[in-house]
Short mmCIF file of C-alpha atoms in Angstrom, two decimals:
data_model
loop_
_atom_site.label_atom_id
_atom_site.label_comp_id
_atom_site.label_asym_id
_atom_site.label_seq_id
_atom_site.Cartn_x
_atom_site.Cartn_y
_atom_site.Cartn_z
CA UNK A 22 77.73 92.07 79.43
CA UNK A 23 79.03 88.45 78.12
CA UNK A 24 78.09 86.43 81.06
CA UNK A 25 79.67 83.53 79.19
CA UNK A 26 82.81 85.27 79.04
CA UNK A 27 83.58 84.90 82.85
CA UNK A 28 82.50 80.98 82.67
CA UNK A 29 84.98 78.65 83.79
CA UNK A 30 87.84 81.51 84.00
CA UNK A 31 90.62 81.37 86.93
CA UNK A 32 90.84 85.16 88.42
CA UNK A 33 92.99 85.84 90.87
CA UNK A 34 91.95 89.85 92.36
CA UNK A 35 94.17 91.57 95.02
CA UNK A 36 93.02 94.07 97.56
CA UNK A 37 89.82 91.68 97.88
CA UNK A 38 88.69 92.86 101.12
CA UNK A 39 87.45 96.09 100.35
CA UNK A 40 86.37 99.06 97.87
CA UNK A 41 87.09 97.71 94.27
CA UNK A 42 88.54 94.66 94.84
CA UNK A 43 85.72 93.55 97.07
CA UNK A 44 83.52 94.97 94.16
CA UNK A 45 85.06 93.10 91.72
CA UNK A 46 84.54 89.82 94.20
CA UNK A 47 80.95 90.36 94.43
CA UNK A 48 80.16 90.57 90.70
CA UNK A 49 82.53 87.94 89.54
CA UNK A 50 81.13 85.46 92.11
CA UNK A 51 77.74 85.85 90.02
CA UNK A 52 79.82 83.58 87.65
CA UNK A 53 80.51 79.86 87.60
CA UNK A 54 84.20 80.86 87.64
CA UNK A 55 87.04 80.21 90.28
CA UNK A 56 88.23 83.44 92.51
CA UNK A 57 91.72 83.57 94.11
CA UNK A 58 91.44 86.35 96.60
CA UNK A 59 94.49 88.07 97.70
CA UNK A 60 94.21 90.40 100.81
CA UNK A 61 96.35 91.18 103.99
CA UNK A 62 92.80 90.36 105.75
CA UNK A 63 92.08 88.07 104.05
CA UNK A 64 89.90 85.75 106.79
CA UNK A 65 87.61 88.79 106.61
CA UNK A 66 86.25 88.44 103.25
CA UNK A 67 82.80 87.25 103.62
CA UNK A 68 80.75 84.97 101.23
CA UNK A 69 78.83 86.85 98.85
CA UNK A 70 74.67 86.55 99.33
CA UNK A 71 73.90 85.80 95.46
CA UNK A 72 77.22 83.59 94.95
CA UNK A 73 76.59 81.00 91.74
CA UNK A 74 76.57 77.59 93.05
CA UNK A 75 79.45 77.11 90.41
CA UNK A 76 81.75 79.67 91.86
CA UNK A 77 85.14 78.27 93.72
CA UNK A 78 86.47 80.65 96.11
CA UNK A 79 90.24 80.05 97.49
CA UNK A 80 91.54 83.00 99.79
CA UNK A 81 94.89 83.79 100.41
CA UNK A 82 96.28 85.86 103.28
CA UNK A 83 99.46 88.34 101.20
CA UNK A 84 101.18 91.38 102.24
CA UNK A 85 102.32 92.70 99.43
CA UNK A 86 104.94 94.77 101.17
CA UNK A 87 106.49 91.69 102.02
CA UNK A 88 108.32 89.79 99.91
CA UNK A 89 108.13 86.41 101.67
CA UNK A 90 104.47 86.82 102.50
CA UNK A 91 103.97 87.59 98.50
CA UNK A 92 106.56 84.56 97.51
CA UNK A 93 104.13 82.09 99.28
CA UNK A 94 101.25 83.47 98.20
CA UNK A 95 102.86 82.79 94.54
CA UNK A 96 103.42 78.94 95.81
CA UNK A 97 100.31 78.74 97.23
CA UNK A 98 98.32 79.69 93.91
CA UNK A 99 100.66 77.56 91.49
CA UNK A 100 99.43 74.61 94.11
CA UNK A 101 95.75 75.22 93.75
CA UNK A 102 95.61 76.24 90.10
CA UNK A 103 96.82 75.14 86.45
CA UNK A 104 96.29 79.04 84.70
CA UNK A 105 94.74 82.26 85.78
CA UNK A 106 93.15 84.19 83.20
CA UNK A 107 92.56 87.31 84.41
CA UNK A 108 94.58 88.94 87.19
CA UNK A 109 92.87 92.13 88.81
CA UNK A 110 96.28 94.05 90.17
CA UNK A 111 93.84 96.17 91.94
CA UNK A 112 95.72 96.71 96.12
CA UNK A 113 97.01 99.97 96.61
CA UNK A 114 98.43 102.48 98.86
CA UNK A 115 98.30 106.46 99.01
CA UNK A 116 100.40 109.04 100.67
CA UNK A 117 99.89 112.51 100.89
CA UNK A 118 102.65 115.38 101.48
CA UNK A 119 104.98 118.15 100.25
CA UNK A 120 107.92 116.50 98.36
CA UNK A 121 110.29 117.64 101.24
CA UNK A 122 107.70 116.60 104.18
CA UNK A 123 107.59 113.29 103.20
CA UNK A 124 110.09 110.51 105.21
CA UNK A 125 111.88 108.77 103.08
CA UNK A 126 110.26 105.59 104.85
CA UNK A 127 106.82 106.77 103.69
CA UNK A 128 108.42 106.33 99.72
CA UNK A 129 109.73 103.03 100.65
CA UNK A 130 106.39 101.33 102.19
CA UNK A 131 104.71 103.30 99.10
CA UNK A 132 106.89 101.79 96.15
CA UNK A 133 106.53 98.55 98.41
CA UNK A 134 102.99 98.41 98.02
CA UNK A 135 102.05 99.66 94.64
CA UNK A 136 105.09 98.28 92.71
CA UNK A 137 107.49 96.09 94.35
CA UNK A 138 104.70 93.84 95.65
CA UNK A 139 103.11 93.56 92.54
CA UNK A 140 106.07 93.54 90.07
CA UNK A 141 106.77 90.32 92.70
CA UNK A 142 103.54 88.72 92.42
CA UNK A 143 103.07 89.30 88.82
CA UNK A 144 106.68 87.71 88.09
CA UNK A 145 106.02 84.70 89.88
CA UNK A 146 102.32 84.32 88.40
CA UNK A 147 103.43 85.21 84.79
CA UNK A 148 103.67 81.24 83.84
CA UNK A 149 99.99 80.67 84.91
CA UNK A 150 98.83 83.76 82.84
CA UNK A 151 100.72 82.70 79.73
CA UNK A 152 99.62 79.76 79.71
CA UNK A 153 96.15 80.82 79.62
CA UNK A 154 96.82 83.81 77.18
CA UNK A 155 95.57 85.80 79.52
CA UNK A 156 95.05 89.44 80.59
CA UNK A 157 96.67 91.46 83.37
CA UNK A 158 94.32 94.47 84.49
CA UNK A 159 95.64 97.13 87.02
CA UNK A 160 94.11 99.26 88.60
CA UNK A 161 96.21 102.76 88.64
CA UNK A 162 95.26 106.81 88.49
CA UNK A 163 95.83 109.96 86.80
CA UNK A 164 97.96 110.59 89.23
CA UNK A 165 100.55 108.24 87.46
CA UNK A 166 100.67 110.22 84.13
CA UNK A 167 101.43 113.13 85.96
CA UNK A 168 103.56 114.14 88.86
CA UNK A 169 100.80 115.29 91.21
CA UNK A 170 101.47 117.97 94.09
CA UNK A 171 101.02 116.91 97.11
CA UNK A 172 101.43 112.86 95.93
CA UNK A 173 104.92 112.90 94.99
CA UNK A 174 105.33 109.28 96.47
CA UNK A 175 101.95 107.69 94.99
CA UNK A 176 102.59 109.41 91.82
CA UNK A 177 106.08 108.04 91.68
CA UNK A 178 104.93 104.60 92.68
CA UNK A 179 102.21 104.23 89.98
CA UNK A 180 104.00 105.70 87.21
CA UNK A 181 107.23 103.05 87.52
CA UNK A 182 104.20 100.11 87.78
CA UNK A 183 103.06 101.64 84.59
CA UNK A 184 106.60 102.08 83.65
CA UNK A 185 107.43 97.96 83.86
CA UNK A 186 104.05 96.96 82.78
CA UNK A 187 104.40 98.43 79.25
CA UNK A 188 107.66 96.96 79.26
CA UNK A 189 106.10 93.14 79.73
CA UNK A 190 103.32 94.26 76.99
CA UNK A 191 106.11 94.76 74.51
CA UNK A 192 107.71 91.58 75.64
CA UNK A 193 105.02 89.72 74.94
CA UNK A 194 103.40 91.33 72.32
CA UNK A 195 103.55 87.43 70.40
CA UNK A 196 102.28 85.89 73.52
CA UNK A 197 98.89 86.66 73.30
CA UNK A 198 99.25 87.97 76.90
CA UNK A 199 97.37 90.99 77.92
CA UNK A 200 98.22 93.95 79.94
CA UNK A 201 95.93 96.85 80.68
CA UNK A 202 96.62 100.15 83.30
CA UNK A 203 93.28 101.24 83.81
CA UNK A 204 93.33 104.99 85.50
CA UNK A 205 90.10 105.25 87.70
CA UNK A 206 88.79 108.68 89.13
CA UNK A 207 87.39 109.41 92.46
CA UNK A 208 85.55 106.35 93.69
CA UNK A 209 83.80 105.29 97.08
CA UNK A 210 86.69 103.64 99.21
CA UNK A 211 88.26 103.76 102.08
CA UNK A 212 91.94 105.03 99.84
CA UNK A 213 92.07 108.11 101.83
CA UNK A 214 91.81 106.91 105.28
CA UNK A 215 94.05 103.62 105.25
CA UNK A 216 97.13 105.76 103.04
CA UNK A 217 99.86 107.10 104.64
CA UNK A 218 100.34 110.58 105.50
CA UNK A 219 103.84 112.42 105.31
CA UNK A 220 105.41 111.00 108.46
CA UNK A 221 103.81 107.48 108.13
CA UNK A 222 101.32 107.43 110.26
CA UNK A 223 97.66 106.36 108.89
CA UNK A 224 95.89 109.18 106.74
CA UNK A 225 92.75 110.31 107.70
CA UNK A 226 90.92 112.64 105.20
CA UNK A 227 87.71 113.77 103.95
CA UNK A 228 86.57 111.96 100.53
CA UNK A 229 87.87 114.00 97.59
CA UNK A 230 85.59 116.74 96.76
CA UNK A 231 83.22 116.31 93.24
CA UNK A 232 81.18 113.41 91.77
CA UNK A 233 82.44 109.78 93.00
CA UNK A 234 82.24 106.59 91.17
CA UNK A 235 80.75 103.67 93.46
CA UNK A 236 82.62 100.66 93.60
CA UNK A 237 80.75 98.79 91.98
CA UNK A 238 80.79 101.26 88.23
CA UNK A 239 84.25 100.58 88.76
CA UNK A 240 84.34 96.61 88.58
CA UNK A 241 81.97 96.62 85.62
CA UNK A 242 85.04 98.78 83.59
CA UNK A 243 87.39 96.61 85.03
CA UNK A 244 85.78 93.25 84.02
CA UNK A 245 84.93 95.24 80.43
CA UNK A 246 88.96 95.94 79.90
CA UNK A 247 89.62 92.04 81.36
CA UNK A 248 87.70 90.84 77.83
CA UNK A 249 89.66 93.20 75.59
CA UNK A 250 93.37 92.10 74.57
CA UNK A 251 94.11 95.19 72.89
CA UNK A 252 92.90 97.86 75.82
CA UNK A 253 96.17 99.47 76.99
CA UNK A 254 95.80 102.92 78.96
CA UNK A 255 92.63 103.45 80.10
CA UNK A 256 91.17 106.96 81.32
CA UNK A 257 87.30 106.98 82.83
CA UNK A 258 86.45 110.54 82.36
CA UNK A 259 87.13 113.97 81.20
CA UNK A 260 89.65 114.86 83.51
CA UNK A 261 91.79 111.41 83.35
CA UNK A 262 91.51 111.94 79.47
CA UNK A 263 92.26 116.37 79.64
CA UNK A 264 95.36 115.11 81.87
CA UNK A 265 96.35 112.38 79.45
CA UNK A 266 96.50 114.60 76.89
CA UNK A 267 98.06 117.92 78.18
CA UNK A 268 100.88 116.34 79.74
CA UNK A 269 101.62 116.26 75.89
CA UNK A 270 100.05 119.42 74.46
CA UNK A 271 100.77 121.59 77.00
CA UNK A 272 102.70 120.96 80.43
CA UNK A 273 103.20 124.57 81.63
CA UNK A 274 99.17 124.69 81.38
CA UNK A 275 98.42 121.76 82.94
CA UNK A 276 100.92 122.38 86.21
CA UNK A 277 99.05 125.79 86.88
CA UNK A 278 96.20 123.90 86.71
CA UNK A 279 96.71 121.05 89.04
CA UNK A 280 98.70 123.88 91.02
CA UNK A 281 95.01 126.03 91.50
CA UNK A 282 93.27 122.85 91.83
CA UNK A 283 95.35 121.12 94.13
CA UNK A 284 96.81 123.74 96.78
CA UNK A 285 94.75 122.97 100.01
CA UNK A 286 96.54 119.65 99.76
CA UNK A 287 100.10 120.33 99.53
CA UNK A 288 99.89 124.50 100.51
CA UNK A 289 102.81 124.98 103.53
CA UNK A 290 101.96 125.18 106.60
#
């Protein structure tokens, strides 16, 4: 890794309080670089034990699934900073159901957390990032290339981010501004016990079954895509790649697929 790369940077990362945001924190604050962290709790973010005495750490409280919390949040950065470099779109939400057991207010604090709070935030930053040249990197799924059973709402919410990110690519393909969806597999966090489940109330399920990335493999890709302009959609593994692929080659083959694979989680009841 390019240590130099990180010097001096601006990087503003959201969901900073925990799993891969909080990952991301800890390895960027190695760097002599300055860290905007973005988190509902975001008092609780700690100071990092091998911080670089050049690191600048600003935190900033933001609900992204409020619009005037994430409009100040927007003021508040374009006070303290001239550019931002990189911007790890990382805070997320998950909800699991059947497509007709899910409340309709369970798709509207979804899309309110994955993609109208960071459509927001990303808007109103977009001036610092330009002019920096720099590089958006999101942190999105598998389950946005496909609609997954049982995560009809997530699915949905990820896919219009992706949707209206490739859009501002194109846009500013001249710009020299960068914008990456990067589709991470099963990692260590705490996703599946802070989601939503089909009536709203807080999920609270096992860890998915299978080999789990650690937060911390996760940054390092994340900070590898942040140095590359041209990365664009970005699978880990076998699976995200299989899925990438047969949701071209072969849809009917891929549904029976995620159908077998999948029914414990959305089966009726």
């Amino acid at each position: 890794m390019n240590k130099d790369f990180w010097n001096d940077r601006v990087v503003v990362i959201t969901g900073a309080t925990s799993g891969i945001g909080k990952a991301l924190y800890e390895e960027l604050a190695l760097f002599p670089c300055e860290l905007v962290l973005v988190a509902r709790r975001a008092a609780e973010i700690t100071e990092p034990k091998n911080k670089h005495q050049g690191a600048v750490i600003h935190k900033v409280a933001c609900d992204l699934a409020d619009p005037t919390s994430v409009l100040d949040a927007i003021q508040w950065i374009g006070k303290q900073v001239p550019k931002i470099d990189v911007l790890f779109n990382n805070a997320g939400i998950t909800a699991h159901g059947r497509f007709e057991s899910l409340s309709m207010d369970v798709y509207r604090k979804t899309f309110a957390t994955n993609f109208f709070g960071p459509i927001q935030l990303i808007r109103g930053l977009l001036p610092l990032l330009l002019i920096a040249k720099g590089n958006i990197v999101t942190t999105s799924t598998v389950s946005a290339l496909y609609g997954v059973p049982g995560r009809a709402a997530y699915s949905a919410s990820k896919s219009a981010l992706h949707a209206a990110l490739e859009s501002l690519r194109i846009e500013n393909l001249e710009s020299g501004l960068g914008v990456s969806l990067v589709c991470v597999p099963y990692t260590d966090t705490a996703l599946r016990t802070s989601g939503l489940d089909a009536s709203g109330g807080v999920l609270s399920e096992a860890p998915a079954k299978g080999k789990r990335k650690s937060a911390k493999e996760v940054a390092h890709v994340l900070m590898s895509v942040a140095k590359d302009k041209e990365a664009r959609l970005v699978t880990f593994n076998l699976s995200g790649k299989f899925l990438e692929w047969m949701r071209f080659l072969s849809p009917k083959i891929l549904e029976k697929i995620l159908y077998k694979k999948l029914y414990e989680d959305f089966k009726p009841h």
